[in-house]
Tab-separated table of C-alpha atoms in Angstrom:
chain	number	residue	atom	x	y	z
A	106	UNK	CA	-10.036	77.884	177.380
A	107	UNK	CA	-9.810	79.180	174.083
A	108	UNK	CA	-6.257	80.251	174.154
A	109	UNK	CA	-5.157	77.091	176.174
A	110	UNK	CA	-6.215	75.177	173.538
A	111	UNK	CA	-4.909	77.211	170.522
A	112	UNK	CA	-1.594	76.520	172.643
A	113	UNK	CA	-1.898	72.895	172.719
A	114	UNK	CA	-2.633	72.708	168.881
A	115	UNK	CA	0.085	75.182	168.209
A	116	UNK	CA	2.431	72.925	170.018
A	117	UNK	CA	1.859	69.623	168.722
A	118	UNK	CA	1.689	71.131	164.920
A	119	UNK	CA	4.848	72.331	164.984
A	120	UNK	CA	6.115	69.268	166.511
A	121	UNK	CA	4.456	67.601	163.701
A	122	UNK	CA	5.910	69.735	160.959
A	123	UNK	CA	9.262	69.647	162.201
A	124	UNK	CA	8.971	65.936	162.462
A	125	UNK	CA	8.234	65.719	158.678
A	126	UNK	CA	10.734	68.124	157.586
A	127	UNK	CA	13.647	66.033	155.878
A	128	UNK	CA	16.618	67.545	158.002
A	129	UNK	CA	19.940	66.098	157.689
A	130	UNK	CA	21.232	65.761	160.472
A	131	UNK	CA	25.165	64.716	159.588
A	132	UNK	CA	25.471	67.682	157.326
A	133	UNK	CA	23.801	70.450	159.622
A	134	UNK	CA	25.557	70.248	162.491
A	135	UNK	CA	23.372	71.935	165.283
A	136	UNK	CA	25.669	71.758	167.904
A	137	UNK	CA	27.316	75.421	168.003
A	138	UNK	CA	29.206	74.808	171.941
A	139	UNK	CA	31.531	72.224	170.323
A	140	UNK	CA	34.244	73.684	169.603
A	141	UNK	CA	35.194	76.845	172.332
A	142	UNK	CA	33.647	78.954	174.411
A	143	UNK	CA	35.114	82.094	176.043
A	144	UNK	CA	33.866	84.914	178.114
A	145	UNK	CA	33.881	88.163	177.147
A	146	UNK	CA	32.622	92.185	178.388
A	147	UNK	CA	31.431	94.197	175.906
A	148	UNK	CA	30.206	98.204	175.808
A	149	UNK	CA	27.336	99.434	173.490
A	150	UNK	CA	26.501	102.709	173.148
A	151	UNK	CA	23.433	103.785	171.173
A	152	UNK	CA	21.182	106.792	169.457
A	153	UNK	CA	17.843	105.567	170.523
A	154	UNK	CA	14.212	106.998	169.574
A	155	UNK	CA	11.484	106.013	172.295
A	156	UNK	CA	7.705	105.789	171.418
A	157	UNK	CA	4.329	104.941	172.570
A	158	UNK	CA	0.654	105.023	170.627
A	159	UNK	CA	-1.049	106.245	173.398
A	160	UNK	CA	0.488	109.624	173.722
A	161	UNK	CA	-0.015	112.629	171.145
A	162	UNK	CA	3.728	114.457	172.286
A	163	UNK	CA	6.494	113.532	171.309
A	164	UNK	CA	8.915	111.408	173.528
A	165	UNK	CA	12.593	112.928	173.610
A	166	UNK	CA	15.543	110.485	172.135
A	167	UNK	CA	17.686	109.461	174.240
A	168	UNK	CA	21.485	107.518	174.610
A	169	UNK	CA	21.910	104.156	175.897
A	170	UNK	CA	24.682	102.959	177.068
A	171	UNK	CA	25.014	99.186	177.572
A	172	UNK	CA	27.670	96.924	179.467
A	173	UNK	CA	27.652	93.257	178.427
A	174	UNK	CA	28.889	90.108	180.383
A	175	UNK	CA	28.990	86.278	178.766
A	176	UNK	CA	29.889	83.767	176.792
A	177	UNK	CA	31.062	83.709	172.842
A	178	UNK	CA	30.990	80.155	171.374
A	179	UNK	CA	32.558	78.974	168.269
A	180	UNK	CA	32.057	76.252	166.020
A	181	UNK	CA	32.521	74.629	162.922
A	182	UNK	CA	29.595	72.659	160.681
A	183	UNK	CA	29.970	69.572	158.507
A	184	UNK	CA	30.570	71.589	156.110
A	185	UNK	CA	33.088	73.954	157.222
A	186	UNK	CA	30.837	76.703	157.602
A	187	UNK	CA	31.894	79.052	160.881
A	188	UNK	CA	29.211	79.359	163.120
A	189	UNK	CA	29.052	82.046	166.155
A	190	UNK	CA	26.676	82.594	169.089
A	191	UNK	CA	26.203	84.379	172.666
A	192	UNK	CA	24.433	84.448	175.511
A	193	UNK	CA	24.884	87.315	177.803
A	194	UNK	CA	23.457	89.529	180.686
A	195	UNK	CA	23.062	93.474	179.688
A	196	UNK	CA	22.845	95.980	181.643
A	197	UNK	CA	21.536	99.222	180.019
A	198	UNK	CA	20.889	103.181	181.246
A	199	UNK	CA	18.809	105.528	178.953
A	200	UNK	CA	19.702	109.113	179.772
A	201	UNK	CA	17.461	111.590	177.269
A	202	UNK	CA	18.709	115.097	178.935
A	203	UNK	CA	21.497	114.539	176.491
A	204	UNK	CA	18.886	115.806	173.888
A	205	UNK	CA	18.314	119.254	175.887
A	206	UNK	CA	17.311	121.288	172.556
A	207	UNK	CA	13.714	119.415	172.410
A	208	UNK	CA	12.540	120.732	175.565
A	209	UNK	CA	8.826	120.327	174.744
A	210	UNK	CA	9.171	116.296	174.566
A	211	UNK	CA	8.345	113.949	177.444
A	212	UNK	CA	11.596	112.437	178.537
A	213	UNK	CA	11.690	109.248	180.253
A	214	UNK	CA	14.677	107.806	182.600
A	215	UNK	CA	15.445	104.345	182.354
A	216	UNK	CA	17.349	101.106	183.181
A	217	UNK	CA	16.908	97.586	181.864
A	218	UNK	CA	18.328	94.496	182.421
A	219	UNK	CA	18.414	91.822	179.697
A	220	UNK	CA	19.298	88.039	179.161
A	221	UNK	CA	20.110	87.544	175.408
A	222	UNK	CA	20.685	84.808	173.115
A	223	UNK	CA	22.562	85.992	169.827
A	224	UNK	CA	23.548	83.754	166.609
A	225	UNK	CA	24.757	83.614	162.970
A	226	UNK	CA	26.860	81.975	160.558
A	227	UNK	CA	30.074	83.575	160.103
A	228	UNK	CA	32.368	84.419	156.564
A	229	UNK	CA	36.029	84.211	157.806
A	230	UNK	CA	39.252	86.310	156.797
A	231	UNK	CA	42.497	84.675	158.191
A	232	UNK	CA	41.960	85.444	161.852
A	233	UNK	CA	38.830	87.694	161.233
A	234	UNK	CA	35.376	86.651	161.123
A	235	UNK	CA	32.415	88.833	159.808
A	236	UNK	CA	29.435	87.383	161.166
A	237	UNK	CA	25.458	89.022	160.425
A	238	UNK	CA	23.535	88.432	163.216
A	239	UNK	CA	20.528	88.012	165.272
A	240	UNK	CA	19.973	88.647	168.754
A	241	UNK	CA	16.767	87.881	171.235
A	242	UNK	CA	16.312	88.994	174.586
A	243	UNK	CA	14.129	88.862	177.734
A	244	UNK	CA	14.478	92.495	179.759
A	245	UNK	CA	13.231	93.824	182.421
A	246	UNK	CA	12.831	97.832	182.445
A	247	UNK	CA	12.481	100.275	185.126
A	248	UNK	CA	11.741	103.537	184.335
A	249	UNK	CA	11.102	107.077	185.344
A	250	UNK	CA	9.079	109.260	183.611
A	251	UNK	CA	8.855	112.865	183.565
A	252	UNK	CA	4.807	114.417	182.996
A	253	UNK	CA	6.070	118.508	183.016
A	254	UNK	CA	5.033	118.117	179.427
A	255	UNK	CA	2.367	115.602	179.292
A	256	UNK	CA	-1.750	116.227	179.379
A	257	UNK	CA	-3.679	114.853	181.811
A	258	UNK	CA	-4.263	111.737	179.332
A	259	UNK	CA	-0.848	111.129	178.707
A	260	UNK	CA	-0.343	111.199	182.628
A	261	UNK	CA	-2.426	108.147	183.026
A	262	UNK	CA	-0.750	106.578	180.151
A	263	UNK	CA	3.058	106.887	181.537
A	264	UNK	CA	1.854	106.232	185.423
A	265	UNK	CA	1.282	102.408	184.224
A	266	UNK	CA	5.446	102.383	183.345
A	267	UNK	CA	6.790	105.095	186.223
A	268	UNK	CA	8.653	103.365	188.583
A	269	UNK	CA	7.348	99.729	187.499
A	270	UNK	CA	9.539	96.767	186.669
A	271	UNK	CA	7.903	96.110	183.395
A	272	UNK	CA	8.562	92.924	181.307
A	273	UNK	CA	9.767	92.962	177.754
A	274	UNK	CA	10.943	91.495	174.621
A	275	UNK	CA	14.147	92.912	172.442
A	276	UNK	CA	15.090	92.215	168.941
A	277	UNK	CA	18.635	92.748	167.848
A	278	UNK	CA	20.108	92.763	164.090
A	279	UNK	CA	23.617	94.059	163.159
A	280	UNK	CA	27.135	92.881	162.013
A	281	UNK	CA	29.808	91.407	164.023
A	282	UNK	CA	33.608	91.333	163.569
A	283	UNK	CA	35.837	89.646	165.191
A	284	UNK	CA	39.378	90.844	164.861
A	285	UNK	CA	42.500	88.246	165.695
A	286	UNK	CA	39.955	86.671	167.852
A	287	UNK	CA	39.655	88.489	171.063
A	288	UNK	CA	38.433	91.540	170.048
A	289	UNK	CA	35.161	92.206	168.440
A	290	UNK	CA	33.039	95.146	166.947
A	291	UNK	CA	29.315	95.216	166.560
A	292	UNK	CA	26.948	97.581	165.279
A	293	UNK	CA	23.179	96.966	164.916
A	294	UNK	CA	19.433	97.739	165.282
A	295	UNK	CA	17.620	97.005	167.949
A	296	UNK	CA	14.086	97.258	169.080
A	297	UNK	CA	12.701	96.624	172.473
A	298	UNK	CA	9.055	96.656	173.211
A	299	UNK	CA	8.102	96.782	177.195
A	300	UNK	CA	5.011	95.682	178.292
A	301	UNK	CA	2.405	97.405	180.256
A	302	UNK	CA	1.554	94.187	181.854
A	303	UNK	CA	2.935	90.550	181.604
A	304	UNK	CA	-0.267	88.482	180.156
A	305	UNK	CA	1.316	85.468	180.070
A	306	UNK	CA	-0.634	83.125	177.756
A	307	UNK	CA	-1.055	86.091	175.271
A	308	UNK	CA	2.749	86.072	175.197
A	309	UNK	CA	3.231	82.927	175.261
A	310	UNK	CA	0.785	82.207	172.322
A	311	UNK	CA	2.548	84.829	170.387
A	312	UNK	CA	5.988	83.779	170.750
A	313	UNK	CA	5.015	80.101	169.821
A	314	UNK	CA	4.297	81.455	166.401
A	315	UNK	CA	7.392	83.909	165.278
A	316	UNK	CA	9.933	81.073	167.143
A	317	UNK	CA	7.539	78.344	164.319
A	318	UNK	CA	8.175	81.109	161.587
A	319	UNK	CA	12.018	80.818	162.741
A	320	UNK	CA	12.135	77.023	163.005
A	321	UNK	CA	10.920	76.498	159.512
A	322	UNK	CA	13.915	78.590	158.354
A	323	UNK	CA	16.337	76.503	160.115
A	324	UNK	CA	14.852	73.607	158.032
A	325	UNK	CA	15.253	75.581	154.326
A	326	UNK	CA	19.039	76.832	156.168
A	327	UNK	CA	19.859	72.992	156.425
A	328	UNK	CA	19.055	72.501	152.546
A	329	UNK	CA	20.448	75.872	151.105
A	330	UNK	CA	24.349	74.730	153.496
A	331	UNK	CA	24.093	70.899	150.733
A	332	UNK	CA	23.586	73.242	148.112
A	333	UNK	CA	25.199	76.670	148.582
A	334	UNK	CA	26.514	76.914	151.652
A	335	UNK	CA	28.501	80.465	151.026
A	336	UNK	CA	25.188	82.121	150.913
A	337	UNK	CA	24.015	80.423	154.493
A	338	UNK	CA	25.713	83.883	156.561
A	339	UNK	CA	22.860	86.316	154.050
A	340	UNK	CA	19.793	83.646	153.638
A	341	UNK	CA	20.028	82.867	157.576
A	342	UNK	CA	20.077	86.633	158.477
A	343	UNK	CA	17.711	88.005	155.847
A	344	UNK	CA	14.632	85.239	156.744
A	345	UNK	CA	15.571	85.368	160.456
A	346	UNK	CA	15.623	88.740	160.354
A	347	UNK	CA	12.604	89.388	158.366
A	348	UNK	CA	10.842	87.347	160.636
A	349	UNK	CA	12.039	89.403	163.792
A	350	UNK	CA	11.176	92.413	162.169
A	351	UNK	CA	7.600	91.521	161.247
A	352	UNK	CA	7.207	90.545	164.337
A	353	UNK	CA	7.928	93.468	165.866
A	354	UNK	CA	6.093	96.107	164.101
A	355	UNK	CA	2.975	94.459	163.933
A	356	UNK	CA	3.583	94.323	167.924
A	357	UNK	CA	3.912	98.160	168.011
A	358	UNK	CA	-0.144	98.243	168.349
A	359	UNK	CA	-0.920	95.102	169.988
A	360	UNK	CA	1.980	93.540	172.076
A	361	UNK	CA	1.079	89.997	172.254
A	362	UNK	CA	-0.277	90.059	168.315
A	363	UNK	CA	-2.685	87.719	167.218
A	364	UNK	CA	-4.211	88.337	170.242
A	365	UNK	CA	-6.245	91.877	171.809
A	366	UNK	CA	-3.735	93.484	173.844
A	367	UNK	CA	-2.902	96.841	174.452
A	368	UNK	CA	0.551	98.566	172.807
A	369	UNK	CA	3.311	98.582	174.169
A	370	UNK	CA	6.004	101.049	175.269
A	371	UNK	CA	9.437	100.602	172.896
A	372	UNK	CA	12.499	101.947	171.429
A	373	UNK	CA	14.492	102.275	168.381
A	374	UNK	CA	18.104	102.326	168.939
A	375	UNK	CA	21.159	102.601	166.246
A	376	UNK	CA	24.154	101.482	168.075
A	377	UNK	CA	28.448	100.674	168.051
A	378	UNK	CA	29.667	98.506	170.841
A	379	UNK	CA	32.975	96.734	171.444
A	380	UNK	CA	33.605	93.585	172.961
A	381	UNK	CA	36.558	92.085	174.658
A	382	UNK	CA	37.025	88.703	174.176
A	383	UNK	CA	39.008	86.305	176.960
């Protein structure tokens, strides 16, 4: 009951905060699908380091590979400033016997599926646009893991992600180009947590409060495009991004932070991917 009805309260205060913050409509157009959308398939490969607090050996890197399908939109605001988004299915394999030299880590198999929303304002070039971005997603992981090198401890640990479906939560930040408008390169961070289990209201009540943290930039963002809206692209991806990032490492020892919940599983991943745009 407790965490029903921090919910509730949660809910209605940030309707009642957004409903006193003075947006201007007219100037900050909202509306990023109004102007074109077109699919596109994109690759990603990426150097990724895997962790997880409850074991005491080290888990071996690994490289993803990624294959995207979706949509890219483009739009223009009130005032003139480019704005770019996604929203795409990714499909990802993690293959650590790449890494054969660290033979004394744990290495873990695995393949995720994601649905991800990605966004940012965009500086533009003639036909080129350099956007800094952030990207959300909902996966879903299955995984494999190998216990020749884990104690008996570290056993139990893995057995609650071998061969599970586990749900999870990624966090993307990078850069974006888009070159004579059908072909793109990205680079970013990433970090994906996976959950041991799905507590639903704990995850719930935790999202409620990074998405506030991210709304209340969207209200500053609407104020800083009257006054300087050059700098929108950098303010937009710094707070957003700060945000994310917060977020996520204070989830590193309890997934569904405020709440008590156990860690979860994730991975750090550097990686260079290449879109094609129709």
């Amino acid at each position: 009951m407790k965490l029903l009805t921090f919910l509730a309260v949660m809910l209605i205060s940030t309707c009642s905060l957004f409903a006193q913050v003075d947006f201007d409509f007219d100037d900050f157009d909202i509306v990023i699908f109004s102007k074109e959308k077109k699919p596109f398939l994109g690759v990603n490969s990426a150097y990724t380091l895997n962790s997880y607090k409850n074991l005491s050996t080290e888990l071996s890197p690994s490289l993803n590979t990624e294959f995207r399908i979706g949509y890219n939109y483009f739009g223009t605001t009130k005032r003139n400033l480019e704005k770019h988004a996604s929203k795409y299915i990714s499909f990802t394999y993690s293959d650590p016997e790449i890494f054969k030299k660290d033979e004394i880590n744990i290495k873990n198999k695995y393949w995720r599926v994601g649905i991800n929303s990605l966004s940012g304002f965009s500086y533009k070039t003639g036909n080129t646009h350099i956007t800094p971005y952030i990207s959300s997603a909902f996966t879903w992981t299955y995984m494999t893991a190998n216990f020749t090198n884990a104690t008996q401890p570290e056993r139990e640990s893995l057995e609650l992600f071998h061969e599970a479906i586990r749900f999870g939560d990624k966090t993307e930040l990078g850069l974006k180009v888009t070159i004579a408008q059908n072909i793109e390169i990205q680079a970013g961070f990433e970090r994906n947590l996976i959950y041991s289990r799905h507590l639903f209201w704990y995850w719930a009540g935790s999202k409620i409060l990074e998405e506030t943290g991210k709304g209340l930039v969207d209200g500053f963002i609407s104020h800083v495009m009257n006054t300087s809206p050059n700098a929108v692209p950098i303010v937009n991806f710094l707070l957003k991004g700060a945000i994310s990032y917060v977020f996520s490492e204070i989830k590193r020892d309890q997934a569904f932070w405020p709440f008590d919940s156990p860690a979860p599983y994730y991975n750090d991943s550097f990686g260079l991917g290449v879109n094609i745009i129709f």
